[in-house]
Each structure stands twice: as structure tokens, then as C-alpha cells.
Tab-separated table of C-alpha atoms in Angstrom:
chain	number	residue	atom	x	y	z
A	1	UNK	CA	-43.989	24.498	-136.057
A	2	UNK	CA	-41.055	25.342	-133.335
A	3	UNK	CA	-39.635	27.440	-136.100
A	4	UNK	CA	-42.077	29.505	-136.664
A	5	UNK	CA	-42.888	29.919	-133.456
A	6	UNK	CA	-38.792	31.408	-132.856
A	7	UNK	CA	-39.588	33.610	-136.012
A	8	UNK	CA	-42.787	35.072	-134.599
A	9	UNK	CA	-41.071	35.065	-131.073
A	10	UNK	CA	-38.166	37.142	-132.511
A	11	UNK	CA	-40.587	39.757	-134.459
A	12	UNK	CA	-42.235	40.293	-131.735
A	13	UNK	CA	-38.963	40.925	-129.657
A	14	UNK	CA	-37.489	43.154	-132.560
A	15	UNK	CA	-41.339	45.106	-132.710
A	16	UNK	CA	-41.375	45.630	-128.836
A	17	UNK	CA	-37.513	46.708	-128.841
A	18	UNK	CA	-38.310	49.932	-131.563
A	19	UNK	CA	-41.478	50.630	-129.980
A	20	UNK	CA	-39.439	51.051	-126.988
A	21	UNK	CA	-36.893	52.867	-128.658
A	22	UNK	CA	-39.596	55.120	-130.309
A	23	UNK	CA	-40.870	55.466	-126.624
A	24	UNK	CA	-37.534	56.663	-125.300
A	25	UNK	CA	-37.027	58.988	-128.130
A	26	UNK	CA	-40.242	60.423	-127.633
A	27	UNK	CA	-39.623	61.310	-123.817
A	28	UNK	CA	-36.641	62.945	-124.972
A	29	UNK	CA	-36.891	66.771	-125.930
A	30	UNK	CA	-35.273	67.806	-129.156
A	31	UNK	CA	-32.469	70.047	-128.948
A	32	UNK	CA	-29.726	71.438	-131.556
A	33	UNK	CA	-27.881	73.192	-128.719
A	34	UNK	CA	-25.560	70.158	-128.413
A	35	UNK	CA	-24.651	70.369	-131.725
A	36	UNK	CA	-22.860	73.504	-131.399
A	37	UNK	CA	-18.711	73.419	-131.557
A	38	UNK	CA	-18.606	69.579	-132.373
A	39	UNK	CA	-19.877	68.573	-128.686
A	40	UNK	CA	-21.181	65.519	-129.865
A	41	UNK	CA	-18.131	64.753	-131.840
A	42	UNK	CA	-15.286	65.582	-129.290
A	43	UNK	CA	-17.100	64.584	-125.997
A	44	UNK	CA	-19.308	61.891	-126.937
A	45	UNK	CA	-19.856	60.097	-123.843
A	46	UNK	CA	-20.262	63.161	-122.101
A	47	UNK	CA	-22.383	64.899	-124.621
A	48	UNK	CA	-24.556	61.555	-124.624
A	49	UNK	CA	-24.983	61.067	-120.450
A	50	UNK	CA	-25.776	65.250	-120.116
A	51	UNK	CA	-28.204	64.930	-123.328
A	52	UNK	CA	-29.756	62.163	-121.869
A	53	UNK	CA	-30.050	63.513	-118.209
A	54	UNK	CA	-30.958	67.064	-119.257
A	55	UNK	CA	-33.265	66.453	-122.088
A	56	UNK	CA	-34.804	62.912	-121.287
A	57	UNK	CA	-34.667	62.467	-117.683
A	58	UNK	CA	-35.147	66.122	-116.196
A	59	UNK	CA	-37.698	66.410	-119.122
A	60	UNK	CA	-39.666	63.365	-118.430
A	61	UNK	CA	-40.018	64.576	-114.806
A	62	UNK	CA	-41.240	68.188	-115.362
A	63	UNK	CA	-43.036	67.863	-118.957
A	64	UNK	CA	-46.355	68.078	-116.656
A	65	UNK	CA	-45.794	71.098	-115.003
A	66	UNK	CA	-43.741	73.169	-117.496
A	67	UNK	CA	-44.522	73.687	-121.297
A	68	UNK	CA	-41.678	74.319	-123.476
A	69	UNK	CA	-41.579	77.908	-123.624
A	70	UNK	CA	-41.655	78.307	-119.878
A	71	UNK	CA	-38.860	75.942	-119.687
A	72	UNK	CA	-36.695	77.794	-122.123
A	73	UNK	CA	-37.596	80.711	-119.996
A	74	UNK	CA	-36.429	79.497	-117.164
A	75	UNK	CA	-33.186	77.926	-119.080
A	76	UNK	CA	-32.093	81.992	-120.216
A	77	UNK	CA	-33.091	83.293	-116.542
A	78	UNK	CA	-30.809	80.386	-115.006
A	79	UNK	CA	-27.918	80.953	-117.319
A	80	UNK	CA	-27.988	84.512	-117.003
A	81	UNK	CA	-27.670	83.819	-113.206
A	82	UNK	CA	-25.137	81.862	-113.257
A	83	UNK	CA	-23.210	83.164	-115.985
A	84	UNK	CA	-23.666	80.744	-118.698
A	85	UNK	CA	-23.026	82.950	-121.670
A	86	UNK	CA	-21.293	80.155	-123.918
A	87	UNK	CA	-24.094	77.912	-123.312
A	88	UNK	CA	-26.966	80.899	-123.623
A	89	UNK	CA	-26.223	81.085	-127.325
A	90	UNK	CA	-26.852	78.075	-128.754
A	91	UNK	CA	-29.903	77.296	-126.506
A	92	UNK	CA	-31.471	80.929	-127.537
A	93	UNK	CA	-31.844	79.660	-131.091
A	94	UNK	CA	-33.451	76.395	-129.610
A	95	UNK	CA	-35.656	78.951	-127.577
A	96	UNK	CA	-36.780	81.130	-130.553
A	97	UNK	CA	-37.427	77.579	-131.968
A	98	UNK	CA	-39.750	76.524	-129.387
A	99	UNK	CA	-41.787	79.509	-129.624
A	100	UNK	CA	-40.057	82.068	-127.346
A	101	UNK	CA	-41.062	85.267	-128.876
A	102	UNK	CA	-37.791	87.558	-128.922
A	103	UNK	CA	-39.771	90.089	-126.713
A	104	UNK	CA	-39.871	87.762	-124.195
A	105	UNK	CA	-35.981	87.067	-124.799
A	106	UNK	CA	-35.331	90.549	-124.262
A	107	UNK	CA	-37.467	91.016	-121.591
A	108	UNK	CA	-35.982	88.374	-119.530
A	109	UNK	CA	-32.617	89.842	-119.907
A	110	UNK	CA	-33.887	93.316	-119.379
A	111	UNK	CA	-35.367	92.335	-115.792
A	112	UNK	CA	-31.820	90.262	-115.004
A	113	UNK	CA	-30.070	93.681	-115.017
A	114	UNK	CA	-32.113	94.533	-111.416
A	115	UNK	CA	-30.904	91.568	-109.840
A	116	UNK	CA	-27.293	90.561	-111.524
A	117	UNK	CA	-25.867	94.154	-112.791
A	118	UNK	CA	-25.076	95.463	-116.256
A	119	UNK	CA	-21.816	93.721	-115.650
A	120	UNK	CA	-23.067	90.497	-115.746
A	121	UNK	CA	-26.293	90.967	-118.284
A	122	UNK	CA	-24.412	93.134	-121.237
A	123	UNK	CA	-22.659	89.986	-122.814
A	124	UNK	CA	-26.118	88.398	-123.062
A	125	UNK	CA	-27.320	91.248	-125.002
A	126	UNK	CA	-24.642	91.016	-127.097
A	127	UNK	CA	-25.470	87.440	-127.645
A	128	UNK	CA	-29.267	88.195	-128.221
A	129	UNK	CA	-28.880	90.874	-130.783
A	130	UNK	CA	-26.213	88.917	-132.661
A	131	UNK	CA	-28.712	86.141	-133.092
A	132	UNK	CA	-31.564	88.045	-133.880
A	133	UNK	CA	-29.902	90.027	-136.693
A	134	UNK	CA	-28.484	86.637	-137.681
A	135	UNK	CA	-32.393	85.832	-137.861
A	136	UNK	CA	-33.292	88.390	-139.671
A	137	UNK	CA	-35.482	89.892	-136.627
A	138	UNK	CA	-34.970	93.732	-136.652
A	139	UNK	CA	-33.993	95.761	-134.032
A	140	UNK	CA	-34.885	97.457	-131.870
A	141	UNK	CA	-38.184	95.363	-130.984
A	142	UNK	CA	-41.390	97.155	-130.536
A	143	UNK	CA	-41.509	99.512	-127.489
A	144	UNK	CA	-42.729	97.784	-124.188
A	145	UNK	CA	-42.708	100.728	-121.341
A	146	UNK	CA	-45.670	101.587	-119.813
A	147	UNK	CA	-44.479	104.484	-117.326
A	148	UNK	CA	-42.379	107.411	-117.419
A	149	UNK	CA	-40.484	108.829	-115.094
A	150	UNK	CA	-43.013	110.982	-112.995
A	151	UNK	CA	-45.404	107.851	-112.287
A	152	UNK	CA	-42.728	105.175	-112.281
A	153	UNK	CA	-42.350	105.122	-108.342
A	154	UNK	CA	-45.590	104.821	-108.266
A	155	UNK	CA	-46.549	102.250	-110.402
A	156	UNK	CA	-43.627	100.777	-109.452
A	157	UNK	CA	-44.984	100.545	-105.706
A	158	UNK	CA	-48.097	99.051	-106.752
A	159	UNK	CA	-46.634	96.129	-108.300
A	160	UNK	CA	-44.754	95.559	-105.461
A	161	UNK	CA	-47.978	95.899	-103.413
A	162	UNK	CA	-49.617	93.641	-105.734
A	163	UNK	CA	-46.939	90.847	-105.065
A	164	UNK	CA	-45.963	91.017	-101.443
A	165	UNK	CA	-49.215	93.053	-99.751
A	166	UNK	CA	-50.074	96.172	-98.220
A	167	UNK	CA	-47.206	96.014	-96.306
A	168	UNK	CA	-44.975	97.424	-98.689
A	169	UNK	CA	-46.462	100.377	-99.514
A	170	UNK	CA	-44.231	103.449	-99.764
A	171	UNK	CA	-42.094	101.541	-97.462
A	172	UNK	CA	-38.969	103.769	-98.348
A	173	UNK	CA	-40.963	105.979	-95.284
A	174	UNK	CA	-40.373	103.721	-92.976
A	175	UNK	CA	-36.594	102.843	-94.027
A	176	UNK	CA	-33.647	104.241	-92.322
A	177	UNK	CA	-32.905	107.609	-93.548
A	178	UNK	CA	-28.895	106.282	-94.927
A	179	UNK	CA	-30.595	103.629	-96.982
A	180	UNK	CA	-34.105	105.423	-97.970
A	181	UNK	CA	-33.050	106.124	-101.383
A	182	UNK	CA	-32.602	102.204	-102.074
A	183	UNK	CA	-35.779	101.495	-100.840
A	184	UNK	CA	-37.094	104.009	-103.200
A	185	UNK	CA	-34.986	102.989	-105.944
A	186	UNK	CA	-36.710	99.449	-105.759
A	187	UNK	CA	-39.834	100.732	-106.366
A	188	UNK	CA	-39.046	103.195	-109.292
A	189	UNK	CA	-36.159	101.398	-110.863
A	190	UNK	CA	-36.647	97.380	-110.066
A	191	UNK	CA	-40.490	97.162	-110.190
A	192	UNK	CA	-41.171	100.699	-111.821
A	193	UNK	CA	-38.652	100.451	-115.045
A	194	UNK	CA	-39.051	96.280	-115.407
A	195	UNK	CA	-41.700	94.698	-113.872
A	196	UNK	CA	-44.488	97.394	-115.452
A	197	UNK	CA	-43.038	96.693	-118.677
A	198	UNK	CA	-45.434	94.434	-121.082
A	199	UNK	CA	-44.096	91.182	-122.818
A	200	UNK	CA	-44.134	89.131	-119.368
A	201	UNK	CA	-46.786	88.819	-117.054
A	202	UNK	CA	-46.137	88.925	-113.977
A	203	UNK	CA	-46.209	85.191	-112.894
A	204	UNK	CA	-43.854	85.015	-115.354
A	205	UNK	CA	-41.800	87.715	-114.054
A	206	UNK	CA	-41.685	86.382	-110.367
A	207	UNK	CA	-40.519	82.888	-112.383
A	208	UNK	CA	-37.634	84.112	-113.882
A	209	UNK	CA	-36.579	86.305	-110.854
A	210	UNK	CA	-36.441	83.041	-108.593
A	211	UNK	CA	-34.520	81.586	-111.405
A	212	UNK	CA	-31.922	84.598	-111.488
A	213	UNK	CA	-31.646	84.746	-107.884
A	214	UNK	CA	-31.418	80.485	-107.356
A	215	UNK	CA	-28.918	80.431	-109.988
A	216	UNK	CA	-26.204	82.884	-108.268
A	217	UNK	CA	-26.677	81.779	-105.075
A	218	UNK	CA	-25.674	83.489	-101.627
A	219	UNK	CA	-28.831	85.215	-101.440
A	220	UNK	CA	-31.034	83.317	-99.675
A	221	UNK	CA	-33.149	86.124	-97.549
A	222	UNK	CA	-33.927	87.788	-101.056
A	223	UNK	CA	-34.711	84.262	-102.639
A	224	UNK	CA	-37.139	83.554	-99.606
A	225	UNK	CA	-38.755	86.988	-100.406
A	226	UNK	CA	-39.737	85.730	-103.917
A	227	UNK	CA	-40.715	82.296	-103.188
A	228	UNK	CA	-43.366	84.119	-101.379
A	229	UNK	CA	-44.038	86.445	-104.078
A	230	UNK	CA	-44.355	83.310	-106.523
A	231	UNK	CA	-46.716	81.779	-103.746
A	232	UNK	CA	-48.581	85.293	-104.241
A	233	UNK	CA	-49.223	85.399	-107.955
A	234	UNK	CA	-50.184	82.058	-108.100
A	235	UNK	CA	-46.666	79.987	-108.751
A	236	UNK	CA	-47.038	77.179	-106.050
A	237	UNK	CA	-44.536	74.856	-104.347
A	238	UNK	CA	-44.862	72.624	-106.764
A	239	UNK	CA	-44.518	74.534	-109.472
A	240	UNK	CA	-41.460	75.873	-107.863
A	241	UNK	CA	-40.028	72.516	-107.590
A	242	UNK	CA	-40.313	71.585	-110.933
A	243	UNK	CA	-38.494	74.398	-112.157
A	244	UNK	CA	-35.654	74.031	-109.879
A	245	UNK	CA	-35.541	70.458	-110.975
A	246	UNK	CA	-35.720	71.740	-114.700
A	247	UNK	CA	-32.941	73.915	-113.594
A	248	UNK	CA	-30.368	71.652	-112.344
A	249	UNK	CA	-28.313	70.361	-115.651
A	250	UNK	CA	-27.685	74.087	-115.595
A	251	UNK	CA	-26.748	75.150	-111.907
A	252	UNK	CA	-25.732	71.983	-110.378
A	253	UNK	CA	-27.023	70.312	-106.982
A	254	UNK	CA	-25.899	72.378	-104.484
A	255	UNK	CA	-27.325	75.968	-105.629
A	256	UNK	CA	-30.735	73.569	-106.478
A	257	UNK	CA	-30.586	71.815	-103.339
A	258	UNK	CA	-30.189	75.643	-101.679
A	259	UNK	CA	-32.854	76.641	-103.573
A	260	UNK	CA	-35.117	73.532	-102.523
A	261	UNK	CA	-34.245	74.480	-98.761
A	262	UNK	CA	-35.303	77.918	-98.885
A	263	UNK	CA	-38.913	76.930	-100.611
A	264	UNK	CA	-39.421	74.133	-97.414
A	265	UNK	CA	-38.535	76.922	-95.019
A	266	UNK	CA	-41.306	79.938	-96.483
A	267	UNK	CA	-43.532	76.573	-96.833
A	268	UNK	CA	-42.900	75.896	-92.799
A	269	UNK	CA	-42.962	79.299	-92.216
A	270	UNK	CA	-46.350	79.787	-93.938
A	271	UNK	CA	-48.004	76.896	-92.342
A	272	UNK	CA	-46.764	77.387	-88.803
A	273	UNK	CA	-47.865	81.294	-89.129
A	274	UNK	CA	-51.810	79.752	-90.541
A	275	UNK	CA	-51.356	77.068	-87.796
A	276	UNK	CA	-50.537	79.569	-85.012
A	277	UNK	CA	-53.955	81.584	-86.079
A	278	UNK	CA	-55.904	78.602	-83.789
A	279	UNK	CA	-59.114	79.788	-86.112
A	280	UNK	CA	-61.315	76.334	-85.325
A	281	UNK	CA	-60.642	77.492	-81.606
A	282	UNK	CA	-63.452	80.148	-82.360
A	283	UNK	CA	-66.152	78.421	-83.528
A	284	UNK	CA	-65.448	78.684	-87.262
A	285	UNK	CA	-63.304	77.098	-89.705
A	286	UNK	CA	-60.843	78.047	-92.001
A	287	UNK	CA	-62.891	77.117	-94.944
A	288	UNK	CA	-65.576	80.027	-93.752
A	289	UNK	CA	-63.116	82.749	-93.969
A	290	UNK	CA	-63.742	82.349	-98.050
A	291	UNK	CA	-61.459	85.732	-98.833
A	292	UNK	CA	-57.285	85.175	-98.165
A	293	UNK	CA	-55.597	86.136	-95.412
A	294	UNK	CA	-52.712	88.210	-97.524
A	295	UNK	CA	-50.116	89.364	-95.665
A	296	UNK	CA	-49.592	90.754	-91.944
A	297	UNK	CA	-51.041	94.117	-91.946
A	298	UNK	CA	-47.747	95.679	-90.652
A	299	UNK	CA	-47.846	99.117	-92.330
A	300	UNK	CA	-50.665	99.557	-90.447
A	301	UNK	CA	-50.244	97.803	-87.218
A	302	UNK	CA	-49.937	101.036	-84.977
A	303	UNK	CA	-53.534	101.647	-85.496
A	304	UNK	CA	-54.692	98.326	-84.811
A	305	UNK	CA	-54.949	96.348	-81.367
A	306	UNK	CA	-54.233	92.829	-82.335
A	307	UNK	CA	-52.922	91.118	-85.280
A	308	UNK	CA	-54.590	91.777	-88.510
A	309	UNK	CA	-54.643	90.693	-92.280
A	310	UNK	CA	-54.614	92.574	-95.141
A	311	UNK	CA	-55.336	91.068	-99.183
A	312	UNK	CA	-55.356	93.084	-102.028
A	313	UNK	CA	-58.654	91.529	-104.173
A	314	UNK	CA	-58.432	94.733	-106.681
A	315	UNK	CA	-56.149	98.139	-106.755
A	316	UNK	CA	-54.085	100.047	-109.376
A	317	UNK	CA	-54.529	102.908	-111.238
A	318	UNK	CA	-58.062	103.373	-112.951
A	319	UNK	CA	-59.194	100.416	-110.469
A	320	UNK	CA	-61.956	100.821	-107.312
A	321	UNK	CA	-59.498	99.987	-104.294
A	322	UNK	CA	-60.993	96.741	-103.058
A	323	UNK	CA	-58.914	95.063	-99.668
A	324	UNK	CA	-60.231	91.962	-97.721
A	325	UNK	CA	-59.064	92.779	-94.141
A	326	UNK	CA	-59.326	89.445	-91.258
A	327	UNK	CA	-59.239	90.453	-87.701
A	328	UNK	CA	-58.103	88.055	-85.139
A	329	UNK	CA	-60.374	87.672	-82.219
A	330	UNK	CA	-60.299	90.615	-80.034
A	331	UNK	CA	-58.310	92.844	-82.779
A	332	UNK	CA	-60.068	96.185	-83.824
A	333	UNK	CA	-58.601	99.289	-85.350
A	334	UNK	CA	-58.548	102.687	-83.698
A	335	UNK	CA	-61.095	105.684	-83.921
A	336	UNK	CA	-60.218	107.096	-87.470
A	337	UNK	CA	-61.722	109.308	-89.733
A	338	UNK	CA	-61.901	109.039	-93.883
A	339	UNK	CA	-61.656	112.448	-95.667
A	340	UNK	CA	-62.496	113.127	-99.141
A	341	UNK	CA	-64.047	109.885	-99.983
A	342	UNK	CA	-65.763	107.635	-97.529
A	343	UNK	CA	-65.769	103.604	-97.264
A	344	UNK	CA	-67.887	100.545	-98.013
A	345	UNK	CA	-67.781	97.405	-95.620
A	346	UNK	CA	-69.065	94.209	-96.581
A	347	UNK	CA	-69.009	91.662	-94.300
A	348	UNK	CA	-67.805	88.328	-95.459
A	349	UNK	CA	-67.466	85.904	-92.368
A	350	UNK	CA	-67.165	85.376	-88.439
A	351	UNK	CA	-68.578	88.309	-86.184
A	352	UNK	CA	-67.291	91.584	-85.723
A	353	UNK	CA	-68.638	95.034	-84.435
A	354	UNK	CA	-68.892	98.468	-85.563
A	355	UNK	CA	-69.451	102.054	-83.765
A	356	UNK	CA	-69.680	105.747	-84.833
A	357	UNK	CA	-68.914	108.251	-82.390
A	358	UNK	CA	-71.554	108.832	-80.120
A	359	UNK	CA	-74.086	105.998	-81.345
A	360	UNK	CA	-74.457	102.461	-79.805
A	361	UNK	CA	-72.360	99.636	-81.348
A	362	UNK	CA	-73.724	97.575	-84.173
A	363	UNK	CA	-73.001	93.633	-84.165
A	364	UNK	CA	-71.774	92.995	-87.937
A	365	UNK	CA	-72.507	89.257	-89.574
A	366	UNK	CA	-71.656	87.930	-92.807
A	367	UNK	CA	-73.958	89.571	-95.808
A	368	UNK	CA	-74.036	93.058	-93.378
A	369	UNK	CA	-73.305	95.857	-95.078
A	370	UNK	CA	-71.781	99.768	-93.482
A	371	UNK	CA	-71.576	102.909	-95.808
A	372	UNK	CA	-69.545	104.970	-93.997
A	373	UNK	CA	-69.818	108.441	-94.877
A	374	UNK	CA	-66.947	111.031	-95.147
A	375	UNK	CA	-66.134	112.523	-92.220
A	376	UNK	CA	-67.555	110.307	-89.473
A	377	UNK	CA	-65.468	109.224	-86.892
A	378	UNK	CA	-66.285	105.252	-86.094
A	379	UNK	CA	-64.012	102.105	-85.575
A	380	UNK	CA	-64.692	98.472	-86.651
A	381	UNK	CA	-63.273	94.998	-85.799
A	382	UNK	CA	-63.884	91.318	-84.516
A	383	UNK	CA	-65.872	89.967	-81.798
A	384	UNK	CA	-63.704	88.452	-78.668
A	385	UNK	CA	-64.287	85.014	-79.376
A	386	UNK	CA	-64.602	85.188	-83.404
A	387	UNK	CA	-62.028	86.016	-86.434
A	388	UNK	CA	-63.791	88.561	-88.549
A	389	UNK	CA	-63.112	89.470	-92.258
A	390	UNK	CA	-65.098	92.316	-94.124
A	391	UNK	CA	-63.937	93.507	-97.764
A	392	UNK	CA	-63.451	97.494	-97.632
A	393	UNK	CA	-64.112	99.185	-100.825
A	394	UNK	CA	-62.445	103.180	-100.858
A	395	UNK	CA	-65.219	105.541	-101.999
A	396	UNK	CA	-62.986	107.249	-104.918
A	397	UNK	CA	-62.244	110.973	-104.108
A	398	UNK	CA	-59.370	113.398	-104.655
A	399	UNK	CA	-56.848	114.349	-102.276
A	400	UNK	CA	-58.845	111.613	-99.802
A	401	UNK	CA	-56.852	110.765	-96.438
A	402	UNK	CA	-57.794	108.976	-93.427
A	403	UNK	CA	-57.081	110.649	-89.672
A	404	UNK	CA	-56.063	107.848	-87.332
A	405	UNK	CA	-57.317	108.926	-83.408
A	406	UNK	CA	-57.317	107.200	-80.418
A	407	UNK	CA	-57.993	103.360	-79.526
A	408	UNK	CA	-60.754	101.718	-78.423
A	409	UNK	CA	-59.886	101.269	-74.953
A	410	UNK	CA	-59.525	97.471	-73.483
A	411	UNK	CA	-62.805	98.865	-70.727
A	412	UNK	CA	-64.938	99.970	-73.626
A	413	UNK	CA	-64.413	97.046	-75.889
A	414	UNK	CA	-64.909	94.687	-72.685
A	415	UNK	CA	-68.459	95.668	-72.207
A	416	UNK	CA	-69.093	94.285	-75.393
A	417	UNK	CA	-70.615	90.828	-75.672
């Protein structure tokens, strides 16, 4: 009887061992990269540990946030950033097997030119073309460009606005004269030539840009800007931390920790900015401000008294321009006139004011709508004791513009209750 029990126990432990081995295997991503150049044969101990860490431990940690296609996009962008071309070639084979399309592969390489320069990108382009031809992928691939020379700056600048906010509109006009051309190139070349292309979404393009910059190191200010850009397009803190974790085997800990610190700093800066708003102090909760704050309205700050924030809701060619404007308590814009097309205001939160020249001031509350005809001199803003949000819809018209005039004086504004 004891012998039977012993045999049964042995069978149980053997079965458990098999199940554990199967579970471990299931948690490790299958790759062919390590089979290249007799890596497993010539450096078996190192290869085994790297394989277990990169494609087992790291994979298991990040698999709920990053699927295989996104994982390999990050790998490829990271290897471009750290110049790992010898690793890129076998990894590209795995990427194609995992479902990354040839167009996505090429778009990741093309966009890297704006962040790394052709000298560092060219070897990767050569490798990709070689692998494609070897796999029977016909070159050139289907064109993805959506701009022409005459509109690339306008369309590129619109992408910048969509990612970084209204403050970036025609940013070259406010740049120092001796470097204004670089701001123009950022709009027409970096964003107009690459970000406007098909093949990758804007969320994917900001993600791979984060990977390029983090992997090359030494560009912290640009990295923080694109962390904010990622947040803006929906790649949140937890996702970016998962991306950094995913990339550690290829860039090492110093650059990964540097990128992580940048994420923490941007989050802290954002939280500090929001905390400084003191919304609850003015009888309104942040949740009642139903539309996003967006970015500080720096492009038009000179036409406002107090701080305002601008969030693009709909913009771009062929779209009705719709923005949400948030005014802090006491903030108002100058008297101004819309020429060509008028404007429609839809009040969504808080309490504010609207006034046309020569007419009494109107109190504004959520649900109020103001139809402002072209050519009418007016101003609008928040009450002294309340945050205020309105949606602004620009009425389409050819050659429309806005004439900004004098400020609403403290004396005039101070009379309002």
C-alpha cells in the first residue's frame, strides 16, 4: 500500500513539474533572434540568461499592456535609437512573423531620420530592404505620403497643434530670427514629411519617437516634450513605463532609468500645475469641468488678462474648428472682432460673462449659447469667483481673421457681480 502511495506521489510531482515547465514556456515569447550567428552555441550561458530575462521575465511583466506588434515596434525604434543594427536584422525577421507590416517597418525607419539623422538611419534602411527582398516583398512599397511641397508646413503644423496644443501654431513666427528656419523645418519636415504619412497612427508615432529619444540618451528636454505629447494622444504614464520596461534589455538600465525619471518629472509637473489651479476653492469641482484643460493658452496670452487654457476638440483640414477654452477666475479676453466668419460659444461649466460693445453684459452659465456675428466688437471670460469653460466654434469663412483690441479694464470688470 505504501509503495502504491509512493508511486502516486511521484506521478503527482512529475506531473506538477511538467505543468510548471509548460507554464514557464507559455510565459516566454518565442523568438528566432538568438539563433542567429550561433549565439546559443557559442555563448550558451549568456544567451540562456538573456533569453530568460528579455523574452520571459520582461515579457511576462508587460504582456498585459503591450501586444506583440507594439512590442516589436518598440524594439525596432529602440534599436534605431541605440544603433543596434546587428541585432535589428534578426529581430526584424521576428517582427514580420509577429504581424508587423512592411509598411510599418519602413515608417519607423523613415520617421527616425528626423530624430537621428540619415547617417544613423541608413544602415537600418539597407538591412530592411535586404530582408524584404529575401522574403519576396516587392519594393518600393505602396506610397504613404499625404502632403505636397506647397502644403506640408500647414499640415505638419496642424499635427503639432493636435499633439502639443494651440500654443504651437505657427511657432516659427515667435522664434528668434537667427533660428526661425529651424522651427519652420520642424513643422514642414519633421511633422509635415513624416507625421502626416499613412501607415502609423499618431499614437504609434509618438510612441516610437519616445523610444528613439530615450534610447539615444542625452536629450532630456526633447524626451520630456514627447512624454507630454504621448500623454496628449492617449499613451499614459503606465503605458510609457511598460514601454521602458520592455526596452531595458536593449538599452540597459542607465538610459531606461533616465527615461523613467523624465516620466516622473512630467507627471509631477502636470499634477503640480493642476493642483495650483485651486478649482475647489471656487465652488466648482474639477469633475464639473467636463472638457479637458488642454495646454496653457500661451499663443494668445497677450490678449488675455489672467490665465486661460486651450484644448483642441476638432481641427484640421476639412473640419469645423472646435476648441474648449478654460478661464481661471477673473480671466477674460480683450475686446475683439471676428472678421469674415463669426463665432458660436457654448457654455459648459462654471460662470462667466459676455458683452457686446454698447450693450449690457450678459451672465453665462452651463447650457447658454452665444451666436456672435462677424464684425461685432465683444469680450467674454470668467466671473471673479468661478472657473469658466466654453466651447468655441469658428464659423467657416474665407479670409477670416480676428482683430484684437483694448483690454477690459479692472474698473469695468470690477463692477460685475
